[in-house]
């Protein structure tokens, strides 16, 4: 069993709030983590993909009102959209009886439905926590190439071989396209969405060009924006916004777009082993997206991530605005001898970050230039997590 770094955060939130929503893509390990927590005390687990369990909640208040002293785990909770009003009533009744925390753990495969349904009815009664795929600290730093190639979904990362991992990821993509995504939005042809997802993988880490994507798919720019919103809400794609600073220069306004799990990037592009990846044009942006996702899994809550780029070519790959108003600049270089371009130094003069790092493939930590450190991904993750 690989210990999840999110586990302690989840336990803390359960001690503070009557309900906690644990969000993440399918097969990321939400149910495994919830059942591991359930061994700590009296719990009731209901899988809302099971017709038998759904039937128990035909009258949710009647079934749940006698479980005030237990933690009720509701898996795939978006399948019962009318449940949240009942949960609000049960939480308020429980508070009057002294049950103020650890009432409901809600598991959902997307953010948008939970946020939309619970925005008013559970306001002040719910906390949200995202469970991402395995990160490098959980999987251990020495597994970095396997984690990068296969991605962090447990069944993919822990597969017996690269070939079996690829089979799992291809079937994961197919299941999402044909079965899961239609639950969350308007009916979209699976083949169209696959083409769109593959186009995003080809342009991994590039600036969003909706009109170009629209031409490639034969749809409108508005339709492309809808497809992208859906994949972002399903926690499968990251839209990294530009950071706007009052520097008197023309700044890029389009976001950068990343398929969040590197293993899915490689499956969409047919990259089935590390040798093929090392020779593929996507290697640099794949590494960049992999590193960004790993850093975000350990960043302090309320950290805002973005990038900086001017029309003149000044650029920083990642800017992290910390809750303590500290600003970190991070550049990503795949290789053992990182070199910084002029654009990074110009951008650094513009935004004046408190710390500057270059994440590279080596393990040594050293000064690359005045105020700039070369550092491994695992070491920077540990430093970020310690804040």
mmCIF file of C-alpha atoms in Angstrom:
data_model
loop_
_atom_site.group_PDB
_atom_site.id
_atom_site.type_symbol
_atom_site.label_atom_id
_atom_site.label_comp_id
_atom_site.label_asym_id
_atom_site.label_seq_id
_atom_site.Cartn_x
_atom_site.Cartn_y
_atom_site.Cartn_z
ATOM 1 C CA UNK A 1 0.000 0.000 0.000
ATOM 2 C CA UNK A 2 1.445 3.360 -1.057
ATOM 3 C CA UNK A 3 0.677 6.018 1.548
ATOM 4 C CA UNK A 4 -1.076 9.030 0.037
ATOM 5 C CA UNK A 5 0.165 12.469 1.073
ATOM 6 C CA UNK A 6 -3.465 13.639 1.007
ATOM 7 C CA UNK A 7 -4.454 11.258 3.797
ATOM 8 C CA UNK A 8 -3.464 13.514 6.703
ATOM 9 C CA UNK A 9 -5.209 16.492 5.071
ATOM 10 C CA UNK A 10 -8.365 14.431 4.656
ATOM 11 C CA UNK A 11 -8.345 13.302 8.292
ATOM 12 C CA UNK A 12 -7.860 16.901 9.463
ATOM 13 C CA UNK A 13 -10.785 18.141 7.366
ATOM 14 C CA UNK A 14 -13.033 15.340 8.636
ATOM 15 C CA UNK A 15 -12.265 16.452 12.194
ATOM 16 C CA UNK A 16 -13.317 20.016 11.342
ATOM 17 C CA UNK A 17 -16.279 19.701 8.962
ATOM 18 C CA UNK A 18 -19.478 17.647 8.993
ATOM 19 C CA UNK A 19 -18.956 16.801 5.318
ATOM 20 C CA UNK A 20 -15.890 16.554 3.098
ATOM 21 C CA UNK A 21 -15.866 16.067 -0.678
ATOM 22 C CA UNK A 22 -12.895 14.082 -1.991
ATOM 23 C CA UNK A 23 -12.600 14.865 -5.692
ATOM 24 C CA UNK A 24 -10.507 13.297 -8.425
ATOM 25 C CA UNK A 25 -10.676 11.450 -11.741
ATOM 26 C CA UNK A 26 -11.921 7.891 -11.843
ATOM 27 C CA UNK A 27 -9.473 5.172 -10.778
ATOM 28 C CA UNK A 28 -7.241 7.642 -8.930
ATOM 29 C CA UNK A 29 -7.664 5.867 -5.577
ATOM 30 C CA UNK A 30 -10.487 7.775 -3.852
ATOM 31 C CA UNK A 31 -12.376 4.646 -2.798
ATOM 32 C CA UNK A 32 -9.197 2.909 -1.605
ATOM 33 C CA UNK A 33 -8.289 5.905 0.566
ATOM 34 C CA UNK A 34 -11.844 6.217 1.914
ATOM 35 C CA UNK A 35 -12.011 2.532 2.841
ATOM 36 C CA UNK A 36 -8.597 2.769 4.510
ATOM 37 C CA UNK A 37 -9.941 5.603 6.654
ATOM 38 C CA UNK A 38 -13.117 3.634 7.377
ATOM 39 C CA UNK A 39 -11.115 1.090 9.369
ATOM 40 C CA UNK A 40 -10.501 3.765 12.031
ATOM 41 C CA UNK A 41 -14.061 3.733 13.363
ATOM 42 C CA UNK A 42 -17.729 3.124 12.672
ATOM 43 C CA UNK A 43 -18.396 3.770 8.997
ATOM 44 C CA UNK A 44 -21.077 2.984 6.463
ATOM 45 C CA UNK A 45 -20.024 2.742 2.807
ATOM 46 C CA UNK A 46 -22.527 3.222 -0.034
ATOM 47 C CA UNK A 47 -21.593 2.902 -3.703
ATOM 48 C CA UNK A 48 -24.098 4.925 -5.698
ATOM 49 C CA UNK A 49 -23.219 3.015 -8.865
ATOM 50 C CA UNK A 50 -24.829 0.023 -7.130
ATOM 51 C CA UNK A 51 -28.585 -0.151 -7.644
ATOM 52 C CA UNK A 52 -28.954 -1.824 -4.245
ATOM 53 C CA UNK A 53 -27.184 1.034 -2.457
ATOM 54 C CA UNK A 54 -29.076 3.656 -4.452
ATOM 55 C CA UNK A 55 -32.329 2.006 -3.411
ATOM 56 C CA UNK A 56 -31.409 2.493 0.255
ATOM 57 C CA UNK A 57 -31.374 6.226 -0.386
ATOM 58 C CA UNK A 58 -34.803 6.410 -1.980
ATOM 59 C CA UNK A 59 -35.697 8.352 1.185
ATOM 60 C CA UNK A 60 -32.236 9.590 2.266
ATOM 61 C CA UNK A 61 -33.336 11.317 5.470
ATOM 62 C CA UNK A 62 -35.136 8.213 6.683
ATOM 63 C CA UNK A 63 -32.125 5.960 6.001
ATOM 64 C CA UNK A 64 -29.384 8.318 7.219
ATOM 65 C CA UNK A 65 -30.951 9.916 10.295
ATOM 66 C CA UNK A 66 -30.090 6.882 12.425
ATOM 67 C CA UNK A 67 -26.409 7.075 11.439
ATOM 68 C CA UNK A 68 -25.512 10.320 13.222
ATOM 69 C CA UNK A 69 -22.659 8.686 15.151
ATOM 70 C CA UNK A 70 -21.096 7.069 12.055
ATOM 71 C CA UNK A 71 -19.091 8.341 9.108
ATOM 72 C CA UNK A 72 -21.154 7.729 5.967
ATOM 73 C CA UNK A 73 -19.072 7.353 2.785
ATOM 74 C CA UNK A 74 -21.026 8.107 -0.387
ATOM 75 C CA UNK A 75 -19.131 7.002 -3.495
ATOM 76 C CA UNK A 76 -19.902 8.544 -6.929
ATOM 77 C CA UNK A 77 -22.218 11.004 -5.185
ATOM 78 C CA UNK A 78 -22.927 12.961 -8.385
ATOM 79 C CA UNK A 79 -25.237 10.109 -9.421
ATOM 80 C CA UNK A 80 -27.827 11.343 -6.889
ATOM 81 C CA UNK A 81 -28.023 15.086 -7.582
ATOM 82 C CA UNK A 82 -31.002 15.567 -5.255
ATOM 83 C CA UNK A 83 -29.131 14.216 -2.239
ATOM 84 C CA UNK A 84 -27.485 17.459 -1.125
ATOM 85 C CA UNK A 85 -30.614 19.115 0.209
ATOM 86 C CA UNK A 86 -31.225 16.091 2.432
ATOM 87 C CA UNK A 87 -27.616 16.170 3.635
ATOM 88 C CA UNK A 88 -28.014 19.800 4.643
ATOM 89 C CA UNK A 89 -31.018 18.970 6.799
ATOM 90 C CA UNK A 90 -29.256 15.965 8.372
ATOM 91 C CA UNK A 91 -26.123 17.991 9.131
ATOM 92 C CA UNK A 92 -28.132 20.762 10.810
ATOM 93 C CA UNK A 93 -30.104 18.266 12.896
ATOM 94 C CA UNK A 94 -26.905 16.497 13.875
ATOM 95 C CA UNK A 95 -25.318 19.756 15.018
ATOM 96 C CA UNK A 96 -28.185 20.284 17.456
ATOM 97 C CA UNK A 97 -27.445 16.821 18.855
ATOM 98 C CA UNK A 98 -23.713 17.536 19.222
ATOM 99 C CA UNK A 99 -22.499 15.816 16.018
ATOM 100 C CA UNK A 100 -20.530 18.649 14.420
ATOM 101 C CA UNK A 101 -17.896 16.814 12.364
ATOM 102 C CA UNK A 102 -17.093 13.597 10.478
ATOM 103 C CA UNK A 103 -20.633 12.907 9.237
ATOM 104 C CA UNK A 104 -20.279 12.460 5.465
ATOM 105 C CA UNK A 105 -17.383 11.722 3.108
ATOM 106 C CA UNK A 106 -18.488 12.375 -0.472
ATOM 107 C CA UNK A 107 -16.469 10.889 -3.334
ATOM 108 C CA UNK A 108 -16.837 12.416 -6.790
ATOM 109 C CA UNK A 109 -15.165 11.917 -10.159
ATOM 110 C CA UNK A 110 -15.388 15.589 -11.096
ATOM 111 C CA UNK A 111 -15.461 18.982 -9.515
ATOM 112 C CA UNK A 112 -18.232 20.713 -11.415
ATOM 113 C CA UNK A 113 -21.278 18.709 -10.322
ATOM 114 C CA UNK A 114 -20.323 18.720 -6.666
ATOM 115 C CA UNK A 115 -19.539 22.419 -6.722
ATOM 116 C CA UNK A 116 -22.736 23.297 -8.550
ATOM 117 C CA UNK A 117 -25.028 21.142 -6.436
ATOM 118 C CA UNK A 118 -23.508 21.894 -3.052
ATOM 119 C CA UNK A 119 -22.655 25.548 -3.593
ATOM 120 C CA UNK A 120 -25.684 26.830 -1.673
ATOM 121 C CA UNK A 121 -27.151 23.844 0.126
ATOM 122 C CA UNK A 122 -23.937 22.843 1.908
ATOM 123 C CA UNK A 123 -22.241 26.251 2.168
ATOM 124 C CA UNK A 124 -20.322 26.391 5.441
ATOM 125 C CA UNK A 125 -20.856 22.684 5.992
ATOM 126 C CA UNK A 126 -18.437 21.168 3.485
ATOM 127 C CA UNK A 127 -14.733 21.194 2.656
ATOM 128 C CA UNK A 128 -13.185 20.108 -0.647
ATOM 129 C CA UNK A 129 -10.002 18.128 -1.228
ATOM 130 C CA UNK A 130 -8.613 16.958 -4.556
ATOM 131 C CA UNK A 131 -6.897 13.575 -4.719
ATOM 132 C CA UNK A 132 -4.461 13.596 -7.658
ATOM 133 C CA UNK A 133 -2.700 10.566 -9.145
ATOM 134 C CA UNK A 134 0.472 9.339 -7.396
ATOM 135 C CA UNK A 135 3.151 11.989 -7.104
ATOM 136 C CA UNK A 136 6.913 11.486 -7.010
ATOM 137 C CA UNK A 137 7.174 11.578 -3.203
ATOM 138 C CA UNK A 138 4.512 8.873 -2.847
ATOM 139 C CA UNK A 139 5.973 6.687 -5.587
ATOM 140 C CA UNK A 140 9.602 7.306 -4.410
ATOM 141 C CA UNK A 141 12.090 9.478 -6.351
ATOM 142 C CA UNK A 142 13.999 6.520 -7.813
ATOM 143 C CA UNK A 143 10.890 5.583 -9.819
ATOM 144 C CA UNK A 144 10.803 8.928 -11.626
ATOM 145 C CA UNK A 145 11.166 7.573 -15.186
ATOM 146 C CA UNK A 146 8.451 4.937 -14.669
ATOM 147 C CA UNK A 147 6.125 7.491 -13.076
ATOM 148 C CA UNK A 148 6.750 9.975 -15.873
ATOM 149 C CA UNK A 149 6.181 7.381 -18.616
ATOM 150 C CA UNK A 150 3.173 5.606 -17.085
ATOM 151 C CA UNK A 151 1.588 8.473 -15.163
ATOM 152 C CA UNK A 152 0.295 8.369 -11.630
ATOM 153 C CA UNK A 153 -2.957 6.418 -11.867
ATOM 154 C CA UNK A 154 -2.365 3.489 -9.488
ATOM 155 C CA UNK A 155 -3.274 0.658 -11.887
ATOM 156 C CA UNK A 156 -1.118 2.186 -14.619
ATOM 157 C CA UNK A 157 1.919 2.945 -12.456
ATOM 158 C CA UNK A 158 1.840 -0.422 -10.641
ATOM 159 C CA UNK A 159 1.263 -2.536 -13.773
ATOM 160 C CA UNK A 160 3.573 -5.509 -14.278
ATOM 161 C CA UNK A 161 5.075 -4.050 -17.469
ATOM 162 C CA UNK A 162 5.016 -0.961 -19.674
ATOM 163 C CA UNK A 163 2.897 -2.867 -22.186
ATOM 164 C CA UNK A 164 0.249 -3.744 -19.581
ATOM 165 C CA UNK A 165 0.315 -0.176 -18.322
ATOM 166 C CA UNK A 166 -0.371 1.086 -21.854
ATOM 167 C CA UNK A 167 -3.278 -1.345 -22.258
ATOM 168 C CA UNK A 168 -4.790 -0.038 -19.007
ATOM 169 C CA UNK A 169 -4.439 3.605 -20.054
ATOM 170 C CA UNK A 170 -5.945 3.029 -23.495
ATOM 171 C CA UNK A 171 -8.951 1.328 -21.933
ATOM 172 C CA UNK A 172 -9.192 4.084 -19.323
ATOM 173 C CA UNK A 173 -9.389 6.695 -22.101
ATOM 174 C CA UNK A 174 -11.977 4.670 -23.998
ATOM 175 C CA UNK A 175 -14.144 4.194 -20.898
ATOM 176 C CA UNK A 176 -14.011 7.894 -20.098
ATOM 177 C CA UNK A 177 -14.979 8.850 -23.638
ATOM 178 C CA UNK A 178 -17.782 6.334 -24.075
ATOM 179 C CA UNK A 179 -19.258 6.005 -20.583
ATOM 180 C CA UNK A 180 -18.111 8.587 -18.055
ATOM 181 C CA UNK A 181 -17.928 11.904 -19.899
ATOM 182 C CA UNK A 182 -21.531 11.656 -21.227
ATOM 183 C CA UNK A 183 -22.730 11.697 -17.582
ATOM 184 C CA UNK A 184 -21.342 15.180 -17.006
ATOM 185 C CA UNK A 185 -22.147 17.219 -20.069
ATOM 186 C CA UNK A 186 -23.988 17.368 -23.381
ATOM 187 C CA UNK A 187 -23.651 14.372 -25.635
ATOM 188 C CA UNK A 188 -20.354 14.672 -27.534
ATOM 189 C CA UNK A 189 -19.304 12.097 -30.137
ATOM 190 C CA UNK A 190 -16.582 9.975 -28.523
ATOM 191 C CA UNK A 191 -14.376 10.086 -31.622
ATOM 192 C CA UNK A 192 -14.546 13.898 -31.766
ATOM 193 C CA UNK A 193 -13.569 14.202 -28.123
ATOM 194 C CA UNK A 194 -10.752 11.668 -28.594
ATOM 195 C CA UNK A 195 -9.377 13.755 -31.479
ATOM 196 C CA UNK A 196 -9.617 16.883 -29.339
ATOM 197 C CA UNK A 197 -7.874 15.208 -26.396
ATOM 198 C CA UNK A 198 -5.125 13.920 -28.738
ATOM 199 C CA UNK A 199 -4.668 17.388 -30.240
ATOM 200 C CA UNK A 200 -4.156 18.762 -26.737
ATOM 201 C CA UNK A 201 -1.532 16.077 -26.086
ATOM 202 C CA UNK A 202 0.316 17.001 -29.297
ATOM 203 C CA UNK A 203 0.358 20.655 -28.212
ATOM 204 C CA UNK A 204 1.128 19.849 -24.548
ATOM 205 C CA UNK A 205 2.099 23.017 -22.676
ATOM 206 C CA UNK A 206 1.315 25.261 -25.630
ATOM 207 C CA UNK A 207 -0.756 28.419 -25.665
ATOM 208 C CA UNK A 208 -4.439 27.784 -26.210
ATOM 209 C CA UNK A 209 -5.415 28.524 -29.813
ATOM 210 C CA UNK A 210 -9.140 27.772 -29.896
ATOM 211 C CA UNK A 211 -9.601 28.801 -33.521
ATOM 212 C CA UNK A 212 -6.846 26.455 -34.710
ATOM 213 C CA UNK A 213 -8.306 23.576 -32.711
ATOM 214 C CA UNK A 214 -11.761 24.402 -34.048
ATOM 215 C CA UNK A 215 -10.543 24.239 -37.651
ATOM 216 C CA UNK A 216 -8.925 20.875 -36.995
ATOM 217 C CA UNK A 217 -12.168 19.473 -35.582
ATOM 218 C CA UNK A 218 -14.572 21.212 -37.945
ATOM 219 C CA UNK A 219 -16.453 22.926 -35.107
ATOM 220 C CA UNK A 220 -16.741 26.475 -33.752
ATOM 221 C CA UNK A 221 -14.388 28.136 -31.303
ATOM 222 C CA UNK A 222 -17.206 28.250 -28.761
ATOM 223 C CA UNK A 223 -17.636 24.478 -29.058
ATOM 224 C CA UNK A 224 -13.906 23.964 -28.486
ATOM 225 C CA UNK A 225 -14.124 26.124 -25.358
ATOM 226 C CA UNK A 226 -16.973 23.897 -24.138
ATOM 227 C CA UNK A 227 -14.921 20.738 -24.728
ATOM 228 C CA UNK A 228 -11.981 22.246 -22.857
ATOM 229 C CA UNK A 229 -14.152 23.378 -19.937
ATOM 230 C CA UNK A 230 -15.491 19.833 -19.640
ATOM 231 C CA UNK A 231 -12.031 18.223 -19.492
ATOM 232 C CA UNK A 232 -10.856 20.843 -16.993
ATOM 233 C CA UNK A 233 -13.901 20.197 -14.790
ATOM 234 C CA UNK A 234 -13.215 16.465 -14.972
ATOM 235 C CA UNK A 235 -9.707 17.195 -13.596
ATOM 236 C CA UNK A 236 -8.100 15.698 -16.706
ATOM 237 C CA UNK A 237 -6.701 18.925 -18.189
ATOM 238 C CA UNK A 238 -5.023 21.927 -16.544
ATOM 239 C CA UNK A 239 -5.538 25.423 -17.904
ATOM 240 C CA UNK A 240 -2.537 27.419 -16.597
ATOM 241 C CA UNK A 241 -3.349 31.150 -16.657
ATOM 242 C CA UNK A 242 -0.908 33.928 -17.535
ATOM 243 C CA UNK A 243 0.198 36.067 -14.602
ATOM 244 C CA UNK A 244 -0.410 39.732 -15.310
ATOM 245 C CA UNK A 245 2.027 42.177 -13.768
ATOM 246 C CA UNK A 246 1.978 45.936 -14.147
ATOM 247 C CA UNK A 247 5.283 46.058 -15.990
ATOM 248 C CA UNK A 248 4.292 48.272 -18.913
ATOM 249 C CA UNK A 249 4.844 45.502 -21.465
ATOM 250 C CA UNK A 250 2.629 43.548 -23.825
ATOM 251 C CA UNK A 251 1.820 40.297 -22.065
ATOM 252 C CA UNK A 252 0.515 37.048 -23.502
ATOM 253 C CA UNK A 253 -3.149 36.671 -22.547
ATOM 254 C CA UNK A 254 -3.888 33.094 -23.625
ATOM 255 C CA UNK A 255 -3.565 30.287 -21.050
ATOM 256 C CA UNK A 256 -1.275 27.306 -21.502
ATOM 257 C CA UNK A 257 -2.986 23.922 -21.622
ATOM 258 C CA UNK A 258 -1.683 20.611 -20.251
ATOM 259 C CA UNK A 259 -3.132 17.107 -20.170
ATOM 260 C CA UNK A 260 -2.591 16.643 -16.456
ATOM 261 C CA UNK A 261 -1.416 13.027 -16.275
ATOM 262 C CA UNK A 262 1.774 12.369 -18.242
ATOM 263 C CA UNK A 263 0.788 8.729 -18.762
ATOM 264 C CA UNK A 264 -2.358 9.818 -20.591
ATOM 265 C CA UNK A 265 -0.293 12.184 -22.759
ATOM 266 C CA UNK A 266 1.912 9.284 -23.795
ATOM 267 C CA UNK A 267 -1.026 6.913 -24.375
ATOM 268 C CA UNK A 268 -2.765 9.465 -26.587
ATOM 269 C CA UNK A 269 0.460 9.872 -28.601
ATOM 270 C CA UNK A 270 1.305 6.149 -28.763
ATOM 271 C CA UNK A 271 4.511 6.473 -26.702
ATOM 272 C CA UNK A 272 4.816 3.055 -25.084
ATOM 273 C CA UNK A 273 8.339 2.989 -23.586
ATOM 274 C CA UNK A 274 10.979 5.323 -22.206
ATOM 275 C CA UNK A 275 13.234 4.966 -25.261
ATOM 276 C CA UNK A 276 10.450 6.182 -27.563
ATOM 277 C CA UNK A 277 9.714 9.050 -25.182
ATOM 278 C CA UNK A 278 13.356 10.187 -25.173
ATOM 279 C CA UNK A 279 13.245 10.475 -28.967
ATOM 280 C CA UNK A 280 9.835 12.133 -29.254
ATOM 281 C CA UNK A 281 9.355 15.882 -29.907
ATOM 282 C CA UNK A 282 6.961 16.131 -26.937
ATOM 283 C CA UNK A 283 9.672 15.161 -24.405
ATOM 284 C CA UNK A 284 10.344 18.711 -23.177
ATOM 285 C CA UNK A 285 6.735 19.768 -22.647
ATOM 286 C CA UNK A 286 5.812 16.334 -21.302
ATOM 287 C CA UNK A 287 8.505 16.733 -18.634
ATOM 288 C CA UNK A 288 7.304 20.270 -17.917
ATOM 289 C CA UNK A 289 3.695 19.169 -17.446
ATOM 290 C CA UNK A 290 4.772 16.204 -15.310
ATOM 291 C CA UNK A 291 6.833 18.481 -13.054
ATOM 292 C CA UNK A 292 4.072 21.090 -12.723
ATOM 293 C CA UNK A 293 1.506 18.487 -11.654
ATOM 294 C CA UNK A 294 3.889 17.025 -9.081
ATOM 295 C CA UNK A 295 4.661 20.434 -7.607
ATOM 296 C CA UNK A 296 0.974 21.344 -7.382
ATOM 297 C CA UNK A 297 0.203 18.203 -5.373
ATOM 298 C CA UNK A 298 2.409 19.461 -2.522
ATOM 299 C CA UNK A 299 1.945 23.231 -2.836
ATOM 300 C CA UNK A 300 0.302 24.954 0.143
ATOM 301 C CA UNK A 301 -3.439 25.458 -0.036
ATOM 302 C CA UNK A 302 -4.435 28.703 -1.760
ATOM 303 C CA UNK A 303 -1.260 28.723 -3.875
ATOM 304 C CA UNK A 304 -1.952 30.358 -7.255
ATOM 305 C CA UNK A 305 -0.074 28.943 -10.235
ATOM 306 C CA UNK A 306 0.499 30.682 -13.549
ATOM 307 C CA UNK A 307 3.161 31.540 -16.100
ATOM 308 C CA UNK A 308 4.686 34.774 -17.378
ATOM 309 C CA UNK A 309 5.348 35.618 -20.998
ATOM 310 C CA UNK A 310 5.674 38.847 -22.948
ATOM 311 C CA UNK A 311 5.317 39.334 -26.682
ATOM 312 C CA UNK A 312 9.045 40.156 -26.764
ATOM 313 C CA UNK A 313 9.994 36.677 -25.515
ATOM 314 C CA UNK A 314 10.544 37.131 -21.784
ATOM 315 C CA UNK A 315 9.186 33.974 -20.139
ATOM 316 C CA UNK A 316 8.986 31.994 -16.897
ATOM 317 C CA UNK A 317 7.468 28.499 -17.113
ATOM 318 C CA UNK A 318 5.780 28.544 -13.697
ATOM 319 C CA UNK A 319 5.087 31.246 -11.127
ATOM 320 C CA UNK A 320 3.812 30.156 -7.730
ATOM 321 C CA UNK A 321 2.153 32.879 -5.676
ATOM 322 C CA UNK A 322 2.166 31.596 -2.099
ATOM 323 C CA UNK A 323 -0.391 32.403 0.603
ATOM 324 C CA UNK A 324 2.395 34.304 2.452
ATOM 325 C CA UNK A 325 2.727 36.620 -0.582
ATOM 326 C CA UNK A 326 6.020 35.036 -1.572
ATOM 327 C CA UNK A 327 6.600 34.501 -5.287
ATOM 328 C CA UNK A 328 8.595 31.558 -6.645
ATOM 329 C CA UNK A 329 9.765 31.351 -10.254
ATOM 330 C CA UNK A 330 10.392 27.874 -11.649
ATOM 331 C CA UNK A 331 11.931 26.950 -14.999
ATOM 332 C CA UNK A 332 11.995 23.376 -16.333
ATOM 333 C CA UNK A 333 14.920 21.893 -18.241
ATOM 334 C CA UNK A 334 15.036 18.246 -19.252
ATOM 335 C CA UNK A 335 18.708 17.288 -19.121
ATOM 336 C CA UNK A 336 21.724 17.135 -16.822
ATOM 337 C CA UNK A 337 23.307 20.469 -17.783
ATOM 338 C CA UNK A 338 20.568 23.112 -17.628
ATOM 339 C CA UNK A 339 21.164 26.451 -19.315
ATOM 340 C CA UNK A 340 18.966 29.496 -18.976
ATOM 341 C CA UNK A 341 17.992 31.616 -21.939
ATOM 342 C CA UNK A 342 17.909 35.384 -22.061
ATOM 343 C CA UNK A 343 14.109 35.365 -21.861
ATOM 344 C CA UNK A 344 14.155 33.966 -18.323
ATOM 345 C CA UNK A 345 16.516 36.666 -17.074
ATOM 346 C CA UNK A 346 14.391 39.394 -18.684
ATOM 347 C CA UNK A 347 11.236 37.953 -17.119
ATOM 348 C CA UNK A 348 12.955 37.718 -13.753
ATOM 349 C CA UNK A 349 13.759 41.430 -13.927
ATOM 350 C CA UNK A 350 10.093 42.132 -14.682
ATOM 351 C CA UNK A 351 8.390 40.091 -11.932
ATOM 352 C CA UNK A 352 11.163 40.148 -9.265
ATOM 353 C CA UNK A 353 10.418 36.740 -7.664
ATOM 354 C CA UNK A 354 11.583 35.958 -4.135
ATOM 355 C CA UNK A 355 13.115 32.643 -5.225
ATOM 356 C CA UNK A 356 14.193 31.232 -8.587
ATOM 357 C CA UNK A 357 14.667 27.541 -9.336
ATOM 358 C CA UNK A 358 15.565 25.478 -12.375
ATOM 359 C CA UNK A 359 14.174 21.946 -12.127
ATOM 360 C CA UNK A 360 16.378 19.550 -14.066
ATOM 361 C CA UNK A 361 17.006 15.800 -14.358
ATOM 362 C CA UNK A 362 20.028 15.608 -12.058
ATOM 363 C CA UNK A 363 20.149 15.115 -8.292
ATOM 364 C CA UNK A 364 22.708 17.730 -7.208
ATOM 365 C CA UNK A 365 21.580 21.098 -5.910
ATOM 366 C CA UNK A 366 23.793 24.030 -6.821
ATOM 367 C CA UNK A 367 23.862 27.726 -7.717
ATOM 368 C CA UNK A 368 23.305 28.189 -11.429
ATOM 369 C CA UNK A 369 23.593 31.981 -11.262
ATOM 370 C CA UNK A 370 23.180 34.665 -8.636
ATOM 371 C CA UNK A 371 19.813 34.062 -6.975
ATOM 372 C CA UNK A 372 19.051 30.992 -9.133
ATOM 373 C CA UNK A 373 19.376 27.362 -7.993
ATOM 374 C CA UNK A 374 19.386 24.171 -10.033
ATOM 375 C CA UNK A 375 17.395 21.551 -8.141
ATOM 376 C CA UNK A 376 15.831 18.117 -8.649
ATOM 377 C CA UNK A 377 12.054 17.785 -8.856
ATOM 378 C CA UNK A 378 11.867 15.667 -5.695
ATOM 379 C CA UNK A 379 13.951 18.151 -3.688
ATOM 380 C CA UNK A 380 11.820 21.107 -4.753
ATOM 381 C CA UNK A 381 8.679 19.142 -3.890
ATOM 382 C CA UNK A 382 10.046 18.533 -0.391
ATOM 383 C CA UNK A 383 10.885 22.202 0.002
ATOM 384 C CA UNK A 384 7.445 23.288 -1.174
ATOM 385 C CA UNK A 385 5.712 20.760 1.059
ATOM 386 C CA UNK A 386 7.622 22.029 4.110
ATOM 387 C CA UNK A 387 6.105 25.539 3.886
#
